[in-house]
PDB file of N, CA and C in Angstrom:
ATOM      1  N   UNK A   1       4.025 -13.228   1.784  1.00 82.00           N
ATOM      2  CA  UNK A   1       4.223 -11.880   2.276  1.00 82.00           C
ATOM      3  C   UNK A   1       5.337 -11.223   1.461  1.00 82.00           C
ATOM      4  N   UNK A   2       5.126 -10.000   1.094  1.00 90.00           N
ATOM      5  CA  UNK A   2       6.106  -9.256   0.305  1.00 90.00           C
ATOM      6  C   UNK A   2       6.944  -8.364   1.234  1.00 90.00           C
ATOM      7  N   UNK A   3       8.213  -8.287   0.956  1.00 94.00           N
ATOM      8  CA  UNK A   3       9.111  -7.452   1.754  1.00 94.00           C
ATOM      9  C   UNK A   3       9.000  -6.004   1.300  1.00 94.00           C
ATOM     10  N   UNK A   4       9.312  -5.095   2.220  1.00 94.00           N
ATOM     11  CA  UNK A   4       9.220  -3.672   1.931  1.00 94.00           C
ATOM     12  C   UNK A   4      10.050  -3.295   0.713  1.00 94.00           C
ATOM     13  N   UNK A   5      11.250  -3.833   0.609  1.00 96.00           N
ATOM     14  CA  UNK A   5      12.125  -3.505  -0.514  1.00 96.00           C
ATOM     15  C   UNK A   5      11.517  -3.990  -1.834  1.00 96.00           C
ATOM     16  N   UNK A   6      10.849  -5.145  -1.812  1.00 96.00           N
ATOM     17  CA  UNK A   6      10.207  -5.663  -3.014  1.00 96.00           C
ATOM     18  C   UNK A   6       9.012  -4.795  -3.415  1.00 96.00           C
ATOM     19  N   UNK A   7       8.226  -4.389  -2.423  1.00 95.00           N
ATOM     20  CA  UNK A   7       7.075  -3.531  -2.699  1.00 95.00           C
ATOM     21  C   UNK A   7       7.539  -2.184  -3.240  1.00 95.00           C
ATOM     22  N   UNK A   8       8.571  -1.632  -2.655  1.00 96.00           N
ATOM     23  CA  UNK A   8       9.100  -0.350  -3.132  1.00 96.00           C
ATOM     24  C   UNK A   8       9.548  -0.462  -4.582  1.00 96.00           C
ATOM     25  N   UNK A   9      10.193  -1.569  -4.912  1.00 96.00           N
ATOM     26  CA  UNK A   9      10.647  -1.778  -6.287  1.00 96.00           C
ATOM     27  C   UNK A   9       9.454  -1.880  -7.231  1.00 96.00           C
ATOM     28  N   UNK A  10       8.439  -2.630  -6.835  1.00 94.00           N
ATOM     29  CA  UNK A  10       7.219  -2.757  -7.652  1.00 94.00           C
ATOM     30  C   UNK A  10       6.531  -1.404  -7.822  1.00 94.00           C
ATOM     31  N   UNK A  11       6.604  -0.578  -6.797  1.00 94.00           N
ATOM     32  CA  UNK A  11       5.968   0.737  -6.810  1.00 94.00           C
ATOM     33  C   UNK A  11       6.823   1.781  -7.527  1.00 94.00           C
ATOM     34  N   UNK A  12       8.072   1.429  -7.843  1.00 95.00           N
ATOM     35  CA  UNK A  12       9.019   2.350  -8.455  1.00 95.00           C
ATOM     36  C   UNK A  12       9.231   3.575  -7.556  1.00 95.00           C
ATOM     37  N   UNK A  13       9.448   3.285  -6.270  1.00 96.00           N
ATOM     38  CA  UNK A  13       9.730   4.346  -5.296  1.00 96.00           C
ATOM     39  C   UNK A  13      10.797   3.849  -4.337  1.00 96.00           C
ATOM     40  N   UNK A  14      11.386   4.764  -3.606  1.00 96.00           N
ATOM     41  CA  UNK A  14      12.432   4.376  -2.662  1.00 96.00           C
ATOM     42  C   UNK A  14      11.813   3.710  -1.433  1.00 96.00           C
ATOM     43  N   UNK A  15      12.610   2.897  -0.786  1.00 96.00           N
ATOM     44  CA  UNK A  15      12.181   2.250   0.453  1.00 96.00           C
ATOM     45  C   UNK A  15      11.900   3.320   1.506  1.00 96.00           C
ATOM     46  N   UNK A  16      12.679   4.397   1.481  1.00 97.00           N
ATOM     47  CA  UNK A  16      12.496   5.487   2.431  1.00 97.00           C
ATOM     48  C   UNK A  16      11.107   6.122   2.296  1.00 97.00           C
ATOM     49  N   UNK A  17      10.695   6.401   1.079  1.00 95.00           N
ATOM     50  CA  UNK A  17       9.368   7.000   0.862  1.00 95.00           C
ATOM     51  C   UNK A  17       8.276   6.017   1.259  1.00 95.00           C
ATOM     52  N   UNK A  18       8.422   4.766   0.885  1.00 95.00           N
ATOM     53  CA  UNK A  18       7.430   3.756   1.262  1.00 95.00           C
ATOM     54  C   UNK A  18       7.346   3.650   2.783  1.00 95.00           C
ATOM     55  N   UNK A  19       8.474   3.702   3.449  1.00 95.00           N
ATOM     56  CA  UNK A  19       8.495   3.655   4.911  1.00 95.00           C
ATOM     57  C   UNK A  19       7.738   4.826   5.523  1.00 95.00           C
ATOM     58  N   UNK A  20       7.902   6.000   4.939  1.00 96.00           N
ATOM     59  CA  UNK A  20       7.188   7.179   5.435  1.00 96.00           C
ATOM     60  C   UNK A  20       5.682   7.021   5.248  1.00 96.00           C
ATOM     61  N   UNK A  21       5.277   6.416   4.146  1.00 92.00           N
ATOM     62  CA  UNK A  21       3.850   6.147   3.916  1.00 92.00           C
ATOM     63  C   UNK A  21       3.351   5.177   4.979  1.00 92.00           C
ATOM     64  N   UNK A  22       4.103   4.109   5.229  1.00 91.00           N
ATOM     65  CA  UNK A  22       3.705   3.114   6.226  1.00 91.00           C
ATOM     66  C   UNK A  22       3.609   3.715   7.626  1.00 91.00           C
ATOM     67  N   UNK A  23       4.479   4.662   7.937  1.00 95.00           N
ATOM     68  CA  UNK A  23       4.510   5.281   9.266  1.00 95.00           C
ATOM     69  C   UNK A  23       3.520   6.435   9.395  1.00 95.00           C
ATOM     70  N   UNK A  24       2.841   6.776   8.315  1.00 92.00           N
ATOM     71  CA  UNK A  24       1.881   7.872   8.346  1.00 92.00           C
ATOM     72  C   UNK A  24       2.528   9.246   8.271  1.00 92.00           C
ATOM     73  N   UNK A  25       3.787   9.295   7.887  1.00 97.00           N
ATOM     74  CA  UNK A  25       4.499  10.567   7.774  1.00 97.00           C
ATOM     75  C   UNK A  25       4.333  11.191   6.398  1.00 97.00           C
ATOM     76  N   UNK A  26       3.805  10.421   5.470  1.00 96.00           N
ATOM     77  CA  UNK A  26       3.577  10.896   4.104  1.00 96.00           C
ATOM     78  C   UNK A  26       2.301  10.241   3.595  1.00 96.00           C
ATOM     79  N   UNK A  27       1.447  11.035   2.984  1.00 94.00           N
ATOM     80  CA  UNK A  27       0.183  10.511   2.468  1.00 94.00           C
ATOM     81  C   UNK A  27       0.372   9.985   1.042  1.00 94.00           C
ATOM     82  N   UNK A  28      -0.061   8.755   0.793  1.00 93.00           N
ATOM     83  CA  UNK A  28       0.039   8.224  -0.570  1.00 93.00           C
ATOM     84  C   UNK A  28      -1.057   8.821  -1.452  1.00 93.00           C
ATOM     85  N   UNK A  29      -0.792   8.857  -2.731  1.00 94.00           N
ATOM     86  CA  UNK A  29      -1.818   9.286  -3.676  1.00 94.00           C
ATOM     87  C   UNK A  29      -2.824   8.152  -3.845  1.00 94.00           C
ATOM     88  N   UNK A  30      -3.958   8.474  -4.407  1.00 93.00           N
ATOM     89  CA  UNK A  30      -4.970   7.449  -4.678  1.00 93.00           C
ATOM     90  C   UNK A  30      -4.409   6.394  -5.625  1.00 93.00           C
ATOM     91  N   UNK A  31      -3.637   6.837  -6.621  1.00 94.00           N
ATOM     92  CA  UNK A  31      -3.031   5.902  -7.575  1.00 94.00           C
ATOM     93  C   UNK A  31      -2.045   4.964  -6.872  1.00 94.00           C
ATOM     94  N   UNK A  32      -1.277   5.498  -5.923  1.00 94.00           N
ATOM     95  CA  UNK A  32      -0.342   4.661  -5.175  1.00 94.00           C
ATOM     96  C   UNK A  32      -1.093   3.645  -4.328  1.00 94.00           C
ATOM     97  N   UNK A  33      -2.177   4.069  -3.688  1.00 93.00           N
ATOM     98  CA  UNK A  33      -2.993   3.136  -2.899  1.00 93.00           C
ATOM     99  C   UNK A  33      -3.556   2.025  -3.780  1.00 93.00           C
ATOM    100  N   UNK A  34      -4.032   2.391  -4.952  1.00 94.00           N
ATOM    101  CA  UNK A  34      -4.586   1.391  -5.867  1.00 94.00           C
ATOM    102  C   UNK A  34      -3.522   0.390  -6.294  1.00 94.00           C
ATOM    103  N   UNK A  35      -2.315   0.886  -6.577  1.00 94.00           N
ATOM    104  CA  UNK A  35      -1.225   0.001  -6.998  1.00 94.00           C
ATOM    105  C   UNK A  35      -0.788  -0.918  -5.859  1.00 94.00           C
ATOM    106  N   UNK A  36      -0.678  -0.377  -4.653  1.00 94.00           N
ATOM    107  CA  UNK A  36      -0.311  -1.199  -3.496  1.00 94.00           C
ATOM    108  C   UNK A  36      -1.352  -2.293  -3.285  1.00 94.00           C
ATOM    109  N   UNK A  37      -2.625  -1.925  -3.339  1.00 93.00           N
ATOM    110  CA  UNK A  37      -3.699  -2.902  -3.158  1.00 93.00           C
ATOM    111  C   UNK A  37      -3.617  -3.995  -4.212  1.00 93.00           C
ATOM    112  N   UNK A  38      -3.356  -3.612  -5.451  1.00 95.00           N
ATOM    113  CA  UNK A  38      -3.254  -4.599  -6.526  1.00 95.00           C
ATOM    114  C   UNK A  38      -2.072  -5.540  -6.308  1.00 95.00           C
ATOM    115  N   UNK A  39      -0.933  -4.984  -5.920  1.00 94.00           N
ATOM    116  CA  UNK A  39       0.263  -5.803  -5.681  1.00 94.00           C
ATOM    117  C   UNK A  39       0.025  -6.777  -4.530  1.00 94.00           C
ATOM    118  N   UNK A  40      -0.620  -6.295  -3.469  1.00 92.00           N
ATOM    119  CA  UNK A  40      -0.873  -7.131  -2.297  1.00 92.00           C
ATOM    120  C   UNK A  40      -2.124  -8.001  -2.448  1.00 92.00           C
ATOM    121  N   UNK A  41      -2.853  -7.789  -3.546  1.00 93.00           N
ATOM    122  CA  UNK A  41      -4.083  -8.533  -3.829  1.00 93.00           C
ATOM    123  C   UNK A  41      -5.101  -8.382  -2.696  1.00 93.00           C
ATOM    124  N   UNK A  42      -5.305  -7.119  -2.300  1.00 92.00           N
ATOM    125  CA  UNK A  42      -6.303  -6.803  -1.288  1.00 92.00           C
ATOM    126  C   UNK A  42      -7.131  -5.626  -1.784  1.00 92.00           C
ATOM    127  N   UNK A  43      -8.218  -5.361  -1.100  1.00 91.00           N
ATOM    128  CA  UNK A  43      -9.071  -4.231  -1.466  1.00 91.00           C
ATOM    129  C   UNK A  43      -8.471  -2.938  -0.943  1.00 91.00           C
ATOM    130  N   UNK A  44      -8.648  -1.880  -1.694  1.00 91.00           N
ATOM    131  CA  UNK A  44      -8.124  -0.575  -1.294  1.00 91.00           C
ATOM    132  C   UNK A  44      -8.728  -0.136   0.035  1.00 91.00           C
ATOM    133  N   UNK A  45      -9.965  -0.532   0.299  1.00 92.00           N
ATOM    134  CA  UNK A  45     -10.615  -0.183   1.572  1.00 92.00           C
ATOM    135  C   UNK A  45      -9.876  -0.786   2.766  1.00 92.00           C
ATOM    136  N   UNK A  46      -9.231  -1.944   2.555  1.00 90.00           N
ATOM    137  CA  UNK A  46      -8.437  -2.552   3.626  1.00 90.00           C
ATOM    138  C   UNK A  46      -7.231  -1.674   3.956  1.00 90.00           C
ATOM    139  N   UNK A  47      -6.593  -1.126   2.926  1.00 84.00           N
ATOM    140  CA  UNK A  47      -5.452  -0.238   3.156  1.00 84.00           C
ATOM    141  C   UNK A  47      -5.870   1.017   3.901  1.00 84.00           C
ATOM    142  N   UNK A  48      -7.044   1.495   3.592  1.00 85.00           N
ATOM    143  CA  UNK A  48      -7.543   2.713   4.221  1.00 85.00           C
ATOM    144  C   UNK A  48      -8.124   2.450   5.608  1.00 85.00           C
ATOM    145  N   UNK A  49      -8.252   1.180   5.974  1.00 86.00           N
ATOM    146  CA  UNK A  49      -8.799   0.828   7.280  1.00 86.00           C
ATOM    147  C   UNK A  49     -10.310   0.946   7.352  1.00 86.00           C
ATOM    148  N   UNK A  50     -10.943   0.997   6.187  1.00 87.00           N
ATOM    149  CA  UNK A  50     -12.398   1.137   6.141  1.00 87.00           C
ATOM    150  C   UNK A  50     -13.120  -0.190   6.363  1.00 87.00           C
ATOM    151  N   UNK A  51     -12.430  -1.297   6.009  1.00 82.00           N
ATOM    152  CA  UNK A  51     -12.991  -2.623   6.250  1.00 82.00           C
ATOM    153  C   UNK A  51     -11.883  -3.519   6.794  1.00 82.00           C
ATOM    154  N   UNK A  52     -12.294  -4.597   7.454  1.00 80.00           N
ATOM    155  CA  UNK A  52     -11.340  -5.574   7.964  1.00 80.00           C
ATOM    156  C   UNK A  52     -10.847  -6.452   6.803  1.00 80.00           C
ATOM    157  N   UNK A  53      -9.705  -7.072   6.976  1.00 75.00           N
ATOM    158  CA  UNK A  53      -9.159  -7.957   5.953  1.00 75.00           C
ATOM    159  C   UNK A  53     -10.158  -9.060   5.621  1.00 75.00           C
ATOM    160  N   UNK A  54     -10.378  -9.244   4.322  1.00 70.00           N
ATOM    161  CA  UNK A  54     -11.279 -10.296   3.861  1.00 70.00           C
ATOM    162  C   UNK A  54     -12.744  -9.944   3.914  1.00 70.00           C
ATOM    163  N   UNK A  55     -13.080  -8.797   4.448  1.00 68.00           N
ATOM    164  CA  UNK A  55     -14.476  -8.376   4.569  1.00 68.00           C
ATOM    165  C   UNK A  55     -14.980  -7.829   3.232  1.00 68.00           C
ATOM    166  N   UNK A  56     -16.201  -8.177   2.875  1.00 67.00           N
ATOM    167  CA  UNK A  56     -16.820  -7.623   1.679  1.00 67.00           C
ATOM    168  C   UNK A  56     -17.527  -6.335   2.027  1.00 67.00           C
ATOM    169  N   UNK A  57     -17.506  -5.418   1.100  1.00 55.00           N
ATOM    170  CA  UNK A  57     -18.174  -4.146   1.332  1.00 55.00           C
ATOM    171  C   UNK A  57     -19.386  -4.022   0.457  1.00 55.00           C
TER     172      UNK A  57
END
């Protein structure tokens, strides 16, 4: 599991902005979603809530 501060550093953004994205107070760009998915090694659809974790689409 990656910590918020580590993810923010990988994303080259502040922890505050990442926190706002996590809380739904700020919408991430498509590029940010793709980068987060790549860092977490999950599908972008999982981040968007379109599929369950580990589910194939």
